[in-house]
PDB file of C-alpha atoms in Angstrom:
ATOM      1  CA  ILE A1137     -43.250  -3.675 -32.979  1.00  0.00           C
ATOM      2  CA  SER A1138     -40.774  -4.580 -35.807  1.00  0.00           C
ATOM      3  CA  GLY A1139     -40.726  -8.184 -37.466  1.00  0.00           C
ATOM      4  CA  SER A1140     -38.386 -10.191 -38.505  1.00  0.00           C
ATOM      5  CA  TRP A1141     -35.068  -8.693 -40.597  1.00  0.00           C
ATOM      6  CA  ILE A1142     -35.710 -10.915 -43.347  1.00  0.00           C
ATOM      7  CA  HIS A1143     -38.804  -8.907 -44.352  1.00  0.00           C
ATOM      8  CA  ASP A1144     -39.179  -5.148 -44.335  1.00  0.00           C
ATOM      9  CA  VAL A1145     -42.415  -5.001 -42.001  1.00  0.00           C
ATOM     10  CA  SER A1146     -43.405  -3.718 -38.915  1.00  0.00           C
ATOM     11  CA  TYR A1147     -46.843  -3.515 -36.884  1.00  0.00           C
ATOM     12  CA  VAL A1148     -48.426  -0.379 -35.638  1.00  0.00           C
ATOM     13  CA  LEU A1149     -50.849  -0.899 -32.598  1.00  0.00           C
ATOM     14  CA  ASP A1150     -54.044   1.194 -32.579  1.00  0.00           C
ATOM     15  CA  THR A1151     -54.668   1.595 -28.895  1.00  0.00           C
ATOM     16  CA  SER A1152     -58.324   2.441 -29.293  1.00  0.00           C
ATOM     17  CA  THR A1153     -59.277  -1.087 -30.720  1.00  0.00           C
ATOM     18  CA  GLY A1154     -55.922  -3.265 -29.864  1.00  0.00           C
ATOM     19  CA  GLN A1155     -55.673  -4.166 -33.619  1.00  0.00           C
ATOM     20  CA  TYR A1156     -52.316  -3.936 -35.490  1.00  0.00           C
ATOM     21  CA  ARG A1157     -51.860  -2.495 -38.766  1.00  0.00           C
ATOM     22  CA  ARG A1158     -49.034  -3.456 -41.005  1.00  0.00           C
ATOM     23  CA  VAL A1159     -46.537  -0.969 -42.519  1.00  0.00           C
ATOM     24  CA  PRO A1160     -44.071  -2.273 -45.320  1.00  0.00           C
ATOM     25  CA  PHE A1161     -40.677  -1.113 -43.540  1.00  0.00           C
ATOM     26  CA  ARG A1162     -38.834  -1.612 -40.158  1.00  0.00           C
ATOM     27  CA  VAL A1163     -39.566   1.415 -37.755  1.00  0.00           C
ATOM     28  CA  LEU A1164     -37.605   2.306 -34.684  1.00  0.00           C
ATOM     29  CA  LEU A1165     -39.091   5.158 -32.681  1.00  0.00           C
ATOM     30  CA  SER A1166     -37.090   8.336 -31.208  1.00  0.00           C
ATOM     31  CA  PRO A1167     -36.442   8.403 -27.823  1.00  0.00           C
ATOM     32  CA  ASP A1168     -39.371  11.000 -27.110  1.00  0.00           C
ATOM     33  CA  GLY A1169     -41.726   8.934 -29.645  1.00  0.00           C
ATOM     34  CA  THR A1170     -42.539  11.661 -31.681  1.00  0.00           C
ATOM     35  CA  GLN A1171     -39.936  10.806 -34.861  1.00  0.00           C
ATOM     36  CA  ALA A1172     -39.467   7.264 -36.441  1.00  0.00           C
ATOM     37  CA  VAL A1173     -36.361   6.180 -38.457  1.00  0.00           C
ATOM     38  CA  VAL A1174     -37.403   3.657 -40.980  1.00  0.00           C
ATOM     39  CA  SER A1175     -35.730   1.225 -43.240  1.00  0.00           C
ATOM     40  CA  SER A1176     -36.599  -0.590 -46.405  1.00  0.00           C
ATOM     41  CA  GLY A1177     -34.280  -2.799 -48.221  1.00  0.00           C
ATOM     42  CA  THR A1178     -31.065  -0.735 -48.019  1.00  0.00           C
ATOM     43  CA  ASP A1179     -32.757   2.566 -47.836  1.00  0.00           C
ATOM     44  CA  VAL A1180     -33.202   4.770 -44.496  1.00  0.00           C
ATOM     45  CA  GLY A1181     -36.211   7.384 -43.894  1.00  0.00           C
ATOM     46  CA  LEU A1182     -37.309   9.861 -41.498  1.00  0.00           C
ATOM     47  CA  VAL A1183     -40.886  10.325 -40.739  1.00  0.00           C
ATOM     48  CA  SER A1184     -42.849  11.756 -37.501  1.00  0.00           C
ATOM     49  CA  ARG A1185     -44.810   9.155 -35.596  1.00  0.00           C
ATOM     50  CA  SER A1186     -48.301  11.259 -36.277  1.00  0.00           C
ATOM     51  CA  ALA A1187     -47.541  11.332 -40.137  1.00  0.00           C
ATOM     52  CA  LEU A1188     -46.812   7.635 -39.922  1.00  0.00           C
ATOM     53  CA  LEU A1189     -49.682   6.624 -38.360  1.00  0.00           C
ATOM     54  CA  ARG A1190     -51.932   8.965 -40.608  1.00  0.00           C
ATOM     55  CA  ASP A1191     -50.280   8.900 -44.164  1.00  0.00           C
ATOM     56  CA  GLY A1192     -48.228   5.469 -43.903  1.00  0.00           C
ATOM     57  CA  GLY A1193     -45.437   5.160 -46.215  1.00  0.00           C
ATOM     58  CA  ALA A1194     -46.158   8.277 -48.210  1.00  0.00           C
ATOM     59  CA  ALA A1195     -45.058  10.450 -45.562  1.00  0.00           C
ATOM     60  CA  VAL A1196     -41.495   9.074 -45.364  1.00  0.00           C
ATOM     61  CA  ARG A1197     -38.475  11.363 -46.095  1.00  0.00           C
ATOM     62  CA  TRP A1198     -35.593   9.145 -47.663  1.00  0.00           C
ATOM     63  CA  THR A1199     -32.499  10.702 -46.387  1.00  0.00           C
ATOM     64  CA  GLY A1200     -29.985   8.948 -48.710  1.00  0.00           C
ATOM     65  CA  LEU A1201     -28.488   7.042 -45.947  1.00  0.00           C
ATOM     66  CA  ARG A1202     -28.008   3.051 -46.652  1.00  0.00           C
ATOM     67  CA  TYR A1203     -29.068   0.430 -44.096  1.00  0.00           C
ATOM     68  CA  ARG A1204     -26.049  -1.962 -43.566  1.00  0.00           C
ATOM     69  CA  GLU A1205     -25.358  -4.393 -41.007  1.00  0.00           C
ATOM     70  CA  ARG A1206     -25.565  -1.983 -38.228  1.00  0.00           C
ATOM     71  CA  GLY A1207     -27.886   0.504 -37.293  1.00  0.00           C
ATOM     72  CA  PRO A1208     -29.688   2.624 -37.599  1.00  0.00           C
ATOM     73  CA  ALA A1209     -29.643   3.936 -34.148  1.00  0.00           C
ATOM     74  CA  TRP A1210     -31.287   6.981 -32.446  1.00  0.00           C
ATOM     75  CA  SER A1211     -28.895   9.195 -30.313  1.00  0.00           C
ATOM     76  CA  PRO A1212     -30.259   9.779 -26.728  1.00  0.00           C
ATOM     77  CA  ASP A1213     -31.343  13.406 -27.392  1.00  0.00           C
ATOM     78  CA  GLY A1214     -33.060  12.562 -30.568  1.00  0.00           C
ATOM     79  CA  ARG A1215     -31.202  14.771 -32.745  1.00  0.00           C
ATOM     80  CA  ALA A1216     -29.178  12.498 -34.897  1.00  0.00           C
ATOM     81  CA  VAL A1217     -29.210   8.861 -36.243  1.00  0.00           C
ATOM     82  CA  LEU A1218     -26.021   6.468 -36.641  1.00  0.00           C
ATOM     83  CA  ILE A1219     -25.262   3.686 -39.095  1.00  0.00           C
ATOM     84  CA  GLY A1220     -22.134   1.826 -39.100  1.00  0.00           C
ATOM     85  CA  TRP A1221     -20.366  -1.342 -40.739  1.00  0.00           C
ATOM     86  CA  ASP A1222     -17.263  -3.032 -41.320  1.00  0.00           C
ATOM     87  CA  ASP A1223     -14.968  -2.432 -44.202  1.00  0.00           C
ATOM     88  CA  ASP A1224     -12.643  -4.837 -43.453  1.00  0.00           C
ATOM     89  CA  SER A1225     -11.239  -6.626 -40.613  1.00  0.00           C
ATOM     90  CA  ARG A1226      -9.845  -3.536 -38.953  1.00  0.00           C
ATOM     91  CA  ASP A1227     -11.699  -0.471 -40.261  1.00  0.00           C
ATOM     92  CA  PHE A1228     -15.355   0.166 -38.979  1.00  0.00           C
ATOM     93  CA  THR A1229     -17.328   3.019 -41.264  1.00  0.00           C
ATOM     94  CA  VAL A1230     -19.731   5.284 -39.403  1.00  0.00           C
ATOM     95  CA  GLN A1231     -22.153   7.426 -41.068  1.00  0.00           C
ATOM     96  CA  ARG A1232     -23.941  10.126 -38.735  1.00  0.00           C
ATOM     97  CA  TYR A1233     -27.297  12.117 -39.973  1.00  0.00           C
ATOM     98  CA  ASP A1234     -28.071  15.116 -38.023  1.00  0.00           C
ATOM     99  CA  LEU A1235     -31.850  16.130 -38.267  1.00  0.00           C
ATOM    100  CA  ALA A1236     -31.634  19.906 -37.701  1.00  0.00           C
ATOM    101  CA  THR A1237     -29.280  20.263 -40.735  1.00  0.00           C
ATOM    102  CA  GLY A1238     -29.982  17.264 -42.807  1.00  0.00           C
ATOM    103  CA  ARG A1239     -26.173  16.692 -43.065  1.00  0.00           C
ATOM    104  CA  THR A1240     -24.312  13.299 -43.384  1.00  0.00           C
ATOM    105  CA  THR A1241     -20.906  13.097 -41.860  1.00  0.00           C
ATOM    106  CA  THR A1242     -18.763   9.699 -42.617  1.00  0.00           C
ATOM    107  CA  LYS A1243     -16.032   8.606 -40.564  1.00  0.00           C
ATOM    108  CA  ARG A1244     -13.802   5.676 -40.909  1.00  0.00           C
ATOM    109  CA  LEU A1245     -12.693   4.369 -37.432  1.00  0.00           C
ATOM    110  CA  ARG A1246      -9.393   2.455 -37.027  1.00  0.00           C
ATOM    111  CA  LEU A1247     -10.355  -0.251 -34.496  1.00  0.00           C
ATOM    112  CA  ASP A1248      -7.409  -1.741 -32.231  1.00  0.00           C
ATOM    113  CA  GLY A1249      -6.773  -4.975 -33.727  1.00  0.00           C
ATOM    114  CA  PRO A1250      -8.465  -7.383 -35.987  1.00  0.00           C
ATOM    115  CA  THR A1251     -12.126  -7.946 -35.892  1.00  0.00           C
ATOM    116  CA  THR A1252     -14.240 -10.926 -37.037  1.00  0.00           C
ATOM    117  CA  PRO A1253     -16.117  -9.560 -40.370  1.00  0.00           C
ATOM    118  CA  GLN A1254     -19.911  -8.780 -39.511  1.00  0.00           C
ATOM    119  CA  LYS A1255     -19.455  -9.296 -35.705  1.00  0.00           C
ATOM    120  CA  SER A1256     -18.651  -5.672 -34.720  1.00  0.00           C
ATOM    121  CA  SER A1257     -21.451  -3.292 -34.027  1.00  0.00           C
ATOM    122  CA  ILE A1258     -21.878   0.569 -33.044  1.00  0.00           C
ATOM    123  CA  THR A1259     -24.387   2.756 -31.053  1.00  0.00           C
ATOM    124  CA  TRP A1260     -24.250   6.074 -29.086  1.00  0.00           C
ATOM    125  CA  ALA A1261     -22.527   7.005 -25.805  1.00  0.00           C
ATOM    126  CA  ASP A1262     -24.890   8.815 -23.306  1.00  0.00           C
ATOM    127  CA  ASP A1263     -23.859  12.217 -24.376  1.00  0.00           C
ATOM    128  CA  SER A1264     -25.402  11.705 -27.915  1.00  0.00           C
ATOM    129  CA  GLN A1265     -21.751  12.593 -29.307  1.00  0.00           C
ATOM    130  CA  ALA A1266     -19.347   9.842 -28.597  1.00  0.00           C
ATOM    131  CA  TYR A1267     -19.788   6.307 -29.920  1.00  0.00           C
ATOM    132  CA  LEU A1268     -19.629   2.709 -28.200  1.00  0.00           C
ATOM    133  CA  VAL A1269     -18.053   0.339 -30.639  1.00  0.00           C
ATOM    134  CA  TYR A1270     -17.943  -3.488 -29.882  1.00  0.00           C
ATOM    135  CA  ARG A1271     -15.214  -5.280 -31.455  1.00  0.00           C
ATOM    136  CA  HIS A1272     -15.241  -8.904 -31.772  1.00  0.00           C
ATOM    137  CA  PRO A1273     -11.708 -10.417 -31.759  1.00  0.00           C
ATOM    138  CA  THR A1274     -10.677 -12.728 -34.587  1.00  0.00           C
ATOM    139  CA  ASP A1275      -9.017 -15.252 -31.976  1.00  0.00           C
ATOM    140  CA  SER A1276     -11.664 -16.866 -29.938  1.00  0.00           C
ATOM    141  CA  HIS A1277      -9.466 -17.225 -27.151  1.00  0.00           C
ATOM    142  CA  GLU A1278      -9.155 -13.156 -27.107  1.00  0.00           C
ATOM    143  CA  PRO A1279     -11.915 -11.119 -24.886  1.00  0.00           C
ATOM    144  CA  ALA A1280     -14.128  -9.264 -26.679  1.00  0.00           C
ATOM    145  CA  VAL A1281     -13.283  -5.544 -26.664  1.00  0.00           C
ATOM    146  CA  VAL A1282     -15.983  -2.283 -26.040  1.00  0.00           C
ATOM    147  CA  GLU A1283     -14.682   1.135 -26.862  1.00  0.00           C
ATOM    148  CA  CYS A1284     -16.119   4.547 -26.014  1.00  0.00           C
ATOM    149  CA  VAL A1285     -14.674   6.745 -28.978  1.00  0.00           C
ATOM    150  CA  GLU A1286     -15.074  10.255 -29.929  1.00  0.00           C
ATOM    151  CA  PRO A1287     -16.450  10.924 -33.409  1.00  0.00           C
ATOM    152  CA  ASP A1288     -12.668  11.562 -34.547  1.00  0.00           C
ATOM    153  CA  GLY A1289     -11.620   7.811 -33.342  1.00  0.00           C
ATOM    154  CA  THR A1290     -10.243   9.046 -30.241  1.00  0.00           C
ATOM    155  CA  VAL A1291     -10.496   6.441 -27.242  1.00  0.00           C
ATOM    156  CA  ILE A1292     -12.139   7.689 -24.345  1.00  0.00           C
ATOM    157  CA  VAL A1293     -12.681   4.676 -22.389  1.00  0.00           C
ATOM    158  CA  ARG A1294     -11.896   0.832 -23.385  1.00  0.00           C
ATOM    159  CA  TRP A1295     -13.082  -2.361 -21.289  1.00  0.00           C
ATOM    160  CA  GLU A1296     -13.187  -6.366 -22.090  1.00  0.00           C
ATOM    161  CA  THR A1297     -15.953  -8.482 -21.664  1.00  0.00           C
ATOM    162  CA  SER A1298     -16.476 -12.261 -21.692  1.00  0.00           C
ATOM    163  CA  THR A1299     -19.793 -12.038 -23.218  1.00  0.00           C
ATOM    164  CA  THR A1300     -20.530 -12.255 -27.118  1.00  0.00           C
ATOM    165  CA  PRO A1301     -22.852  -9.136 -28.017  1.00  0.00           C
ATOM    166  CA  GLY A1302     -24.687  -9.342 -31.089  1.00  0.00           C
ATOM    167  CA  ALA A1303     -25.160  -5.534 -30.635  1.00  0.00           C
ATOM    168  CA  ILE A1304     -24.406  -3.102 -28.190  1.00  0.00           C
ATOM    169  CA  GLY A1305     -27.772  -1.612 -26.893  1.00  0.00           C
ATOM    170  CA  GLY A1306     -30.124  -3.811 -28.802  1.00  0.00           C
ATOM    171  CA  ARG A1307     -30.432  -6.590 -31.556  1.00  0.00           C
ATOM    172  CA  GLY A1308     -29.812  -5.326 -35.070  1.00  0.00           C
ATOM    173  CA  MET A1309     -31.584  -2.043 -34.842  1.00  0.00           C
ATOM    174  CA  PRO A1310     -30.700  -0.737 -30.997  1.00  0.00           C
ATOM    175  CA  GLY A1311     -33.813   0.363 -29.369  1.00  0.00           C
ATOM    176  CA  THR A1312     -33.884   3.390 -27.275  1.00  0.00           C
ATOM    177  CA  GLY A1313     -34.878   1.269 -24.250  1.00  0.00           C
ATOM    178  CA  GLN A1314     -31.652  -0.536 -24.021  1.00  0.00           C
ATOM    179  CA  ARG A1315     -30.123   2.457 -22.002  1.00  0.00           C
ATOM    180  CA  SER A1316     -30.990   3.572 -18.598  1.00  0.00           C
ATOM    181  CA  PRO A1317     -32.945   6.889 -18.069  1.00  0.00           C
ATOM    182  CA  SER A1318     -29.656   8.437 -16.886  1.00  0.00           C
ATOM    183  CA  GLY A1319     -27.909   6.918 -19.952  1.00  0.00           C
ATOM    184  CA  ARG A1320     -25.292   5.823 -17.297  1.00  0.00           C
ATOM    185  CA  LEU A1321     -26.308   2.010 -17.705  1.00  0.00           C
ATOM    186  CA  VAL A1322     -26.578   0.028 -21.009  1.00  0.00           C
ATOM    187  CA  ILE A1323     -27.283  -3.244 -21.873  1.00  0.00           C
ATOM    188  CA  ILE A1324     -25.023  -5.527 -24.275  1.00  0.00           C
ATOM    189  CA  ASP A1325     -27.037  -7.867 -25.785  1.00  0.00           C
ATOM    190  CA  ALA A1326     -25.888 -11.322 -26.270  1.00  0.00           C
ATOM    191  CA  SER A1327     -25.700 -13.017 -29.779  1.00  0.00           C
ATOM    192  CA  THR A1328     -27.018 -16.306 -28.897  1.00  0.00           C
ATOM    193  CA  TRP A1329     -29.985 -17.422 -26.899  1.00  0.00           C
ATOM    194  CA  LYS A1330     -27.132 -19.724 -25.151  1.00  0.00           C
ATOM    195  CA  SER A1331     -25.218 -16.340 -24.163  1.00  0.00           C
ATOM    196  CA  THR A1332     -25.479 -14.103 -21.230  1.00  0.00           C
ATOM    197  CA  SER A1333     -26.444 -10.396 -21.956  1.00  0.00           C
ATOM    198  CA  THR A1334     -24.373  -7.914 -19.507  1.00  0.00           C
ATOM    199  CA  VAL A1335     -25.497  -4.567 -17.980  1.00  0.00           C
ATOM    200  CA  ILE A1336     -22.446  -2.152 -18.423  1.00  0.00           C
ATOM    201  CA  ASP A1337     -21.715   1.096 -16.222  1.00  0.00           C
ATOM    202  CA  MET A1338     -20.672   3.762 -18.992  1.00  0.00           C
ATOM    203  CA  SER A1339     -18.823   5.705 -16.301  1.00  0.00           C
ATOM    204  CA  SER A1340     -16.376   3.025 -15.217  1.00  0.00           C
ATOM    205  CA  GLY A1341     -16.867   0.282 -17.908  1.00  0.00           C
ATOM    206  CA  ARG A1342     -17.578  -2.056 -14.962  1.00  0.00           C
ATOM    207  CA  ILE A1343     -20.384  -4.867 -15.399  1.00  0.00           C
ATOM    208  CA  VAL A1344     -22.855  -4.379 -12.880  1.00  0.00           C
ATOM    209  CA  ASP A1345     -25.295  -7.184 -13.820  1.00  0.00           C
ATOM    210  CA  TRP A1346     -25.847 -10.125 -16.083  1.00  0.00           C
ATOM    211  CA  LEU A1347     -29.074 -11.189 -17.585  1.00  0.00           C
ATOM    212  CA  PRO A1348     -30.360 -14.669 -17.226  1.00  0.00           C
ATOM    213  CA  ALA A1349     -29.047 -16.686 -20.326  1.00  0.00           C
ATOM    214  CA  GLY A1350     -31.623 -17.527 -23.128  1.00  0.00           C
ATOM    215  CA  VAL A1351     -33.480 -14.203 -22.735  1.00  0.00           C
ATOM    216  CA  ARG A1352     -33.955 -11.371 -24.971  1.00  0.00           C
ATOM    217  CA  PRO A1353     -33.501  -8.060 -23.195  1.00  0.00           C
ATOM    218  CA  VAL A1354     -36.231  -5.197 -23.854  1.00  0.00           C
ATOM    219  CA  GLY A1355     -34.690  -2.178 -21.768  1.00  0.00           C
ATOM    220  CA  PHE A1356     -35.013  -0.067 -18.421  1.00  0.00           C
ATOM    221  CA  LEU A1357     -38.272   0.990 -16.701  1.00  0.00           C
ATOM    222  CA  ASP A1358     -36.150   3.145 -14.595  1.00  0.00           C
ATOM    223  CA  GLU A1359     -32.479   3.346 -13.296  1.00  0.00           C
ATOM    224  CA  GLY A1360     -33.216   0.244 -11.160  1.00  0.00           C
ATOM    225  CA  THR A1361     -35.620  -2.002 -13.060  1.00  0.00           C
ATOM    226  CA  VAL A1362     -35.377  -3.974 -16.155  1.00  0.00           C
ATOM    227  CA  ALA A1363     -37.325  -5.741 -18.708  1.00  0.00           C
ATOM    228  CA  TRP A1364     -36.808  -8.683 -20.651  1.00  0.00           C
ATOM    229  CA  LEU A1365     -38.537 -11.468 -22.954  1.00  0.00           C
ATOM    230  CA  ALA A1366     -38.577 -15.205 -21.579  1.00  0.00           C
ATOM    231  CA  PRO A1367     -39.968 -18.256 -23.057  1.00  0.00           C
ATOM    232  CA  THR A1368     -42.779 -19.920 -21.146  1.00  0.00           C
ATOM    233  CA  TRP A1369     -40.433 -23.039 -21.809  1.00  0.00           C
ATOM    234  CA  GLY A1370     -37.161 -23.888 -23.633  1.00  0.00           C
ATOM    235  CA  TYR A1371     -35.865 -21.759 -26.767  1.00  0.00           C
ATOM    236  CA  LEU A1372     -37.208 -18.375 -27.041  1.00  0.00           C
ATOM    237  CA  ASP A1373     -37.888 -18.933 -30.942  1.00  0.00           C
ATOM    238  CA  TRP A1374     -41.601 -17.110 -31.017  1.00  0.00           C
ATOM    239  CA  LYS A1375     -43.159 -20.351 -32.108  1.00  0.00           C
ATOM    240  CA  GLU A1376     -44.323 -20.562 -28.432  1.00  0.00           C
ATOM    241  CA  LYS A1377     -45.885 -18.135 -25.920  1.00  0.00           C
ATOM    242  CA  ALA A1378     -43.220 -15.879 -24.142  1.00  0.00           C
ATOM    243  CA  VAL A1379     -43.499 -13.508 -21.141  1.00  0.00           C
ATOM    244  CA  LEU A1380     -42.255  -9.954 -20.330  1.00  0.00           C
ATOM    245  CA  VAL A1381     -40.395 -10.049 -17.183  1.00  0.00           C
ATOM    246  CA  ILE A1382     -39.624  -7.156 -14.970  1.00  0.00           C
ATOM    247  CA  ALA A1383     -37.001  -7.379 -12.559  1.00  0.00           C
ATOM    248  CA  ASP A1384     -35.305  -5.499  -9.897  1.00  0.00           C
ATOM    249  CA  LEU A1385     -31.497  -4.850 -11.280  1.00  0.00           C
ATOM    250  CA  SER A1386     -29.913  -5.083  -7.703  1.00  0.00           C
ATOM    251  CA  THR A1387     -31.393  -7.897  -6.409  1.00  0.00           C
ATOM    252  CA  ASP A1388     -32.399  -9.728  -9.696  1.00  0.00           C
ATOM    253  CA  ARG A1389     -35.433 -10.413  -8.080  1.00  0.00           C
ATOM    254  CA  VAL A1390     -38.574 -10.670 -10.586  1.00  0.00           C
ATOM    255  CA  LEU A1391     -41.275  -8.083  -9.818  1.00  0.00           C
ATOM    256  CA  ARG A1392     -43.811  -9.274 -12.387  1.00  0.00           C
ATOM    257  CA  GLU A1393     -44.400 -11.409 -15.468  1.00  0.00           C
ATOM    258  CA  LEU A1394     -46.901 -10.552 -18.439  1.00  0.00           C
ATOM    259  CA  GLU A1395     -47.755 -12.371 -21.377  1.00  0.00           C
ATOM    260  CA  VAL A1396     -46.652 -10.929 -24.457  1.00  0.00           C
ATOM    261  CA  PRO A1397     -49.204  -9.755 -26.839  1.00  0.00           C
ATOM    262  CA  HIS A1398     -48.046  -9.881 -30.706  1.00  0.00           C
ATOM    263  CA  PRO A1399     -49.731 -10.479 -34.132  1.00  0.00           C
ATOM    264  CA  PRO A1400     -50.154 -13.977 -35.014  1.00  0.00           C
ATOM    265  CA  THR A1401     -47.294 -15.536 -37.148  1.00  0.00           C
ATOM    266  CA  MET A1402     -44.987 -12.564 -36.659  1.00  0.00           C
ATOM    267  CA  THR A1403     -41.493 -13.052 -35.533  1.00  0.00           C
ATOM    268  CA  VAL A1404     -40.721 -10.029 -33.034  1.00  0.00           C
ATOM    269  CA  THR A1405     -37.311  -9.140 -33.014  1.00  0.00           C
ATOM    270  CA  ALA A1406     -37.868  -5.462 -31.614  1.00  0.00           C
ATOM    271  CA  VAL A1407     -39.986  -4.424 -28.657  1.00  0.00           C
ATOM    272  CA  GLN A1408     -39.776  -0.854 -27.222  1.00  0.00           C
ATOM    273  CA  LEU A1409     -40.933   0.186 -23.810  1.00  0.00           C
ATOM    274  CA  GLY A1410     -42.866   3.326 -23.360  1.00  0.00           C
ATOM    275  CA  SER A1411     -45.625   5.526 -21.424  1.00  0.00           C
ATOM    276  CA  THR A1412     -48.939   3.802 -20.822  1.00  0.00           C
ATOM    277  CA  GLU A1413     -50.743   7.160 -20.481  1.00  0.00           C
ATOM    278  CA  GLY A1414     -53.666   7.621 -22.814  1.00  0.00           C
ATOM    279  CA  LEU A1415     -53.790   3.961 -23.889  1.00  0.00           C
ATOM    280  CA  THR A1416     -57.323   3.112 -23.991  1.00  0.00           C
ATOM    281  CA  GLY A1417     -59.617  -0.214 -25.097  1.00  0.00           C
ATOM    282  CA  HIS A1418     -57.668  -3.455 -25.321  1.00  0.00           C
ATOM    283  CA  ALA A1419     -54.665  -1.643 -25.226  1.00  0.00           C
ATOM    284  CA  ALA A1420     -54.885  -0.298 -21.805  1.00  0.00           C
ATOM    285  CA  ALA A1421     -55.715  -3.862 -20.253  1.00  0.00           C
ATOM    286  CA  ARG A1422     -52.096  -4.574 -21.452  1.00  0.00           C
ATOM    287  CA  GLY A1423     -50.396  -1.895 -19.621  1.00  0.00           C
ATOM    288  CA  PHE A1424     -48.693  -1.883 -16.268  1.00  0.00           C
ATOM    289  CA  SER A1425     -47.253   0.518 -13.902  1.00  0.00           C
TER     290      SER A1425
END
């Protein structure tokens, strides 16, 4: 669980004791859970999950990438990491790091129209090759635009949306759980607690569902089941208790609500879903199927 973006800190859960251990950087696990991309200040590194748990920060291999406003984001196949940022009102710069080669490629994407600085975001399309770019217009009366583009900037599909995303696929550092298992559906996260997050069908660009206003999306359990964090009352500011809500995507029916366990005094901004297989002790009591 990664903490506030103001502080470079995450907490690792020891499943045998139910206790959390603090590590001095932000952590985002790969789709298969075996690797992690970490960031400390502006530095970005890679480390295996096992080495991170065993050796902590000493095991991190720093890549030379620089964390900016958007990213890092794992590709769905877990083979590359993406970072993006706004250079000016019309350009979006993308850095792609391939794990197999250790090579970083940089590309400037020319966006179709002016954008509001610091309000664009980027993540991967479901094929782990193309990118999804969200463009926030400078004119508040214009709709927001999401584009699926090739790495060379060629637009594959483009659609407009009335929502105001903080990021595509997640907040700040998109979590892998924000995509459905097939990669066809993706959550576009609202930027404010008053806004409504949307679920997009990547094959058509069609909005298939809206999540309740004021909740924080967590991701998909399967192709038809979504999870979000909701306050027990009022504004989700983590000063009060919150619940993890499991709901049916097609009917919006709530299937289950679970109290959220988290370390005290910690501001949670990223939660990832994973298998409960192998959980023991206190952690097993928190699992569900």
